[in-house]
Amino acid sequence: MSIRDWPAGERPREKLLQQGTSALSDAELLAVLLGSGVAGADALMLGRQLLIEAGGIHALLADPAAHTRMPGIGPAKRARLIAALELARRSLNEQLRARTSLQSPRDSGEFLRAKLRHLPYEVFACLYLDNRHRVLAYEELFRGTVDGASVHPREVVRACLKHNASAVIFAHNHPSGVAEPSLADRAITRSLREALQLVEIRVLDHLVIGAAEPVSMASLGLI
C-alpha cells in the first residue's frame, strides 16, 4: 500500500499541514522532503532507511551528501535534502546577524549548538564581534578527530585581525557528548586570551558543545 492509500490524517504531508511539524517523527519529516518512494519502499520507508544508514538525524544533517547515496535516493531527492539543510543553516545565520548585540551565552549558544553539536569530529570555531558585540562573521578554524583539534594561537590572532574583530567568542564540540571543559580546553583558552590581549581583542567566552546545553566557560569563571 502506498502512502496515497493511507487515511488522510496519517499521510506525512497532510499530517504536517493539519497538525504542525511537532506531530511528525524524523522519518515522517524526511518523507515529506523526499516526496515519493520507489518500487517496494514508500517515502516513509526511505526516510527510516536514511536514518538507519546515517545513524540518526544529527549524523544525517552533518553531511547529507555522504549519507544519501543509497538505492531510491536519486539526484533530485539528494538535492532536496541538501537544500533543506542549507536553508536551515542560512536561517540561523540570519537570526544571529539580526540581533542588535550578543549579551549572554544563551544568545550565541543556540546558534553554535546547531552548527557543531551533530558533528562526529571535533571543530574549533570563532564568532567575530565588533565593539558593540554585533556579529561580524562565523568561521570554523580547525578540524580534528574525536580525540581533539590542534588550535594554533597565531592563526586565531590572524583570523581576528582579518575580520577586524574587537571581541571574539570561541566554541568547540565534544563528539562524546560530554560538554565538561577539559584541562586542555582551559589551557588553550588561557593561551588564546593572552595572545589576543596583545592586539586588544577581548575573549568574551568559550562555549563547549555537547549533547545537552552548551557549557559557558565564562559562566564558570574560566575566562
Coordinates of C-alpha atoms in Angstrom, one line a residue:
M1 CA 0.0 0.0 0.0
S2 CA 1.4 3.4 -1.0
I3 CA 1.1 6.5 1.2
R4 CA -1.6 7.8 -1.1
D5 CA -3.8 4.9 0.1
W6 CA -3.4 5.8 3.7
P7 CA -6.1 7.7 5.6
A8 CA -5.6 11.5 5.0
G9 CA -4.7 12.1 8.7
E10 CA -1.9 9.6 8.6
R11 CA -0.1 10.8 5.5
P12 CA 3.0 12.8 6.4
R13 CA 2.3 15.8 4.2
E14 CA -1.3 16.1 5.3
K15 CA -0.4 15.4 8.9
L16 CA 2.1 18.2 8.8
L17 CA -0.3 20.7 7.3
Q18 CA -3.1 19.8 9.8
Q19 CA -1.1 19.2 13.0
G20 CA 2.2 21.0 12.5
T21 CA 5.8 19.9 12.4
S22 CA 5.9 18.7 16.0
A23 CA 3.4 16.0 15.3
L24 CA 5.8 14.3 12.8
S25 CA 8.6 11.9 13.5
D26 CA 12.1 12.5 12.0
A27 CA 11.3 9.8 9.4
E28 CA 7.9 11.4 8.5
L29 CA 9.6 14.8 8.1
L30 CA 12.2 13.2 5.8
A31 CA 9.3 11.6 3.9
V32 CA 7.8 15.0 3.2
L33 CA 11.1 16.2 1.8
L34 CA 11.7 13.1 -0.3
G35 CA 8.2 13.5 -1.8
S36 CA 7.9 9.9 -3.2
G37 CA 9.3 6.4 -2.8
V38 CA 10.4 3.8 -5.1
A39 CA 9.2 0.3 -6.0
G40 CA 9.0 -1.7 -2.8
A41 CA 9.6 1.3 -0.5
D42 CA 7.4 4.3 0.1
A43 CA 8.8 7.7 1.1
L44 CA 8.4 6.9 4.8
M45 CA 10.3 3.7 4.5
L46 CA 13.1 5.6 2.6
G47 CA 13.2 8.1 5.4
R48 CA 13.6 5.4 8.0
Q49 CA 16.3 3.7 6.0
L50 CA 18.1 7.0 5.7
L51 CA 18.1 7.4 9.5
I52 CA 19.4 3.9 10.0
E53 CA 22.1 4.3 7.3
A54 CA 23.3 7.5 8.8
G55 CA 23.0 6.5 12.4
G56 CA 20.5 9.2 13.4
I57 CA 19.2 12.6 12.3
H58 CA 22.3 14.5 13.6
A59 CA 24.7 12.5 11.6
L60 CA 22.5 12.8 8.5
L61 CA 22.3 16.5 8.8
A62 CA 26.0 16.8 9.4
D63 CA 26.8 15.5 5.9
P64 CA 23.6 14.7 3.9
A65 CA 25.7 14.3 0.7
A66 CA 27.6 11.4 2.3
H67 CA 24.6 9.6 3.7
T68 CA 22.1 9.8 0.9
R69 CA 23.9 7.6 -1.7
M70 CA 21.6 4.6 -1.3
P71 CA 19.1 2.9 -3.5
G72 CA 16.0 5.0 -4.0
I73 CA 17.7 8.3 -3.3
G74 CA 18.5 9.8 -6.7
P75 CA 19.9 13.3 -7.6
A76 CA 16.6 15.1 -7.1
K77 CA 15.9 13.7 -3.6
R78 CA 19.5 14.3 -2.6
A79 CA 19.3 17.8 -3.8
R80 CA 16.1 18.5 -1.8
L81 CA 17.7 17.1 1.4
I82 CA 20.9 19.1 1.0
A83 CA 18.9 22.3 0.1
A84 CA 16.7 22.0 3.1
L85 CA 19.7 21.8 5.4
E86 CA 21.4 24.8 3.8
L87 CA 18.2 26.8 4.2
A88 CA 18.1 25.9 7.9
R89 CA 21.7 27.0 8.3
R90 CA 21.2 30.3 6.5
S91 CA 18.1 31.0 8.7
L92 CA 20.3 30.5 11.8
N93 CA 22.9 32.9 10.3
E94 CA 20.3 35.5 9.5
Q95 CA 18.7 35.3 13.0
L96 CA 22.1 35.7 14.6
R97 CA 23.1 38.7 12.4
A98 CA 19.7 40.3 13.1
R99 CA 20.4 40.6 16.8
T100 CA 21.4 44.1 17.9
S101 CA 24.2 42.5 20.0
L102 CA 25.1 39.4 22.0
Q103 CA 24.7 40.0 25.7
S104 CA 24.8 36.5 27.2
P105 CA 26.0 32.9 26.5
R106 CA 22.4 32.0 25.6
D107 CA 22.4 34.5 22.8
S108 CA 25.2 32.6 20.9
G109 CA 24.7 29.2 22.4
E110 CA 21.7 28.1 20.3
F111 CA 23.4 29.1 17.1
L112 CA 26.7 27.4 17.9
R113 CA 24.9 24.3 19.2
A114 CA 23.1 24.0 15.9
K115 CA 26.4 24.4 14.0
L116 CA 28.5 22.0 16.0
R117 CA 26.5 19.5 18.1
H118 CA 25.9 16.9 15.4
L119 CA 29.5 16.7 14.0
P120 CA 31.3 13.4 14.5
Y121 CA 34.7 15.1 14.7
E122 CA 36.0 18.0 16.8
V123 CA 35.8 21.5 15.4
F124 CA 37.1 24.8 16.9
A125 CA 35.1 27.8 15.7
C126 CA 35.0 31.5 16.3
L127 CA 32.3 34.2 16.4
Y128 CA 33.9 37.5 15.5
L129 CA 32.2 40.6 17.0
D130 CA 32.6 44.3 16.7
N131 CA 32.9 46.7 19.7
R132 CA 29.1 46.6 20.3
H133 CA 29.1 42.8 20.3
R134 CA 27.4 42.6 16.9
V135 CA 28.3 39.5 14.9
L136 CA 30.8 40.2 12.0
A137 CA 31.3 36.6 11.0
Y138 CA 31.3 32.9 12.0
E139 CA 34.2 30.7 11.0
E140 CA 35.4 27.1 11.6
L141 CA 39.2 27.4 12.0
F142 CA 40.4 24.0 13.0
R143 CA 39.0 20.5 12.4
G144 CA 40.2 17.4 14.2
T145 CA 39.1 13.9 15.2
V146 CA 37.2 12.5 18.1
D147 CA 40.5 12.9 20.1
G148 CA 40.7 16.7 19.6
A149 CA 41.7 19.5 17.3
S150 CA 45.0 21.3 17.2
V151 CA 44.4 25.0 17.9
H152 CA 47.2 27.5 17.0
P153 CA 47.0 30.9 18.7
R154 CA 48.9 32.6 15.9
E155 CA 46.2 31.6 13.4
V156 CA 43.4 32.7 15.7
V157 CA 45.0 36.1 16.1
R158 CA 45.5 36.4 12.3
A159 CA 41.8 35.5 11.7
C160 CA 40.5 38.0 14.3
L161 CA 42.6 40.8 12.7
K162 CA 41.4 39.8 9.2
H163 CA 37.8 40.2 10.3
N164 CA 38.6 43.5 12.2
A165 CA 37.1 42.0 15.3
S166 CA 37.0 43.8 18.7
A167 CA 35.9 40.7 20.6
V168 CA 35.6 37.0 19.9
I169 CA 33.6 34.0 21.2
F170 CA 35.2 30.6 20.8
A171 CA 33.4 27.3 20.6
H172 CA 34.2 23.7 20.1
N173 CA 32.3 20.5 20.2
H174 CA 32.9 17.3 22.1
P175 CA 31.8 14.4 19.9
S176 CA 31.5 12.2 23.0
G177 CA 28.5 14.4 24.0
V178 CA 30.1 15.4 27.4
A179 CA 30.4 19.2 27.5
E180 CA 32.6 19.4 30.5
P181 CA 35.7 21.7 29.7
S182 CA 38.8 19.6 29.9
L183 CA 42.2 20.7 31.2
A184 CA 43.4 21.1 27.6
D185 CA 40.3 23.3 26.9
R186 CA 41.2 25.6 29.8
A187 CA 44.9 25.8 28.8
I188 CA 44.2 26.7 25.2
T189 CA 41.7 29.3 26.3
R190 CA 44.3 31.0 28.5
S191 CA 46.8 30.9 25.7
L192 CA 44.4 32.5 23.2
R193 CA 43.3 35.1 25.7
E194 CA 46.9 36.1 26.4
A195 CA 47.7 36.2 22.7
L196 CA 44.7 38.3 21.8
Q197 CA 45.3 40.8 24.7
L198 CA 48.4 41.9 22.9
V199 CA 46.3 43.1 20.0
E200 CA 43.5 44.5 22.2
I201 CA 40.9 41.9 21.2
R202 CA 38.7 40.6 24.1
V203 CA 37.8 37.0 24.6
L204 CA 34.2 37.0 25.8
D205 CA 33.5 33.3 26.1
H206 CA 34.5 29.8 25.1
L207 CA 31.5 27.5 24.7
V208 CA 31.8 23.7 24.8
I209 CA 29.1 22.0 22.8
G210 CA 27.9 18.5 23.8
A211 CA 24.7 16.6 23.7
A212 CA 22.9 18.8 26.2
E213 CA 23.1 22.6 26.7
P214 CA 26.4 24.3 25.8
V215 CA 28.7 24.9 28.7
S216 CA 30.0 28.5 29.0
M217 CA 33.5 28.8 30.4
A218 CA 32.8 32.5 31.1
S219 CA 29.9 31.5 33.3
L220 CA 32.2 29.0 35.1
G221 CA 34.6 31.8 35.8
L222 CA 37.2 30.4 33.5
I223 CA 37.6 33.4 31.2

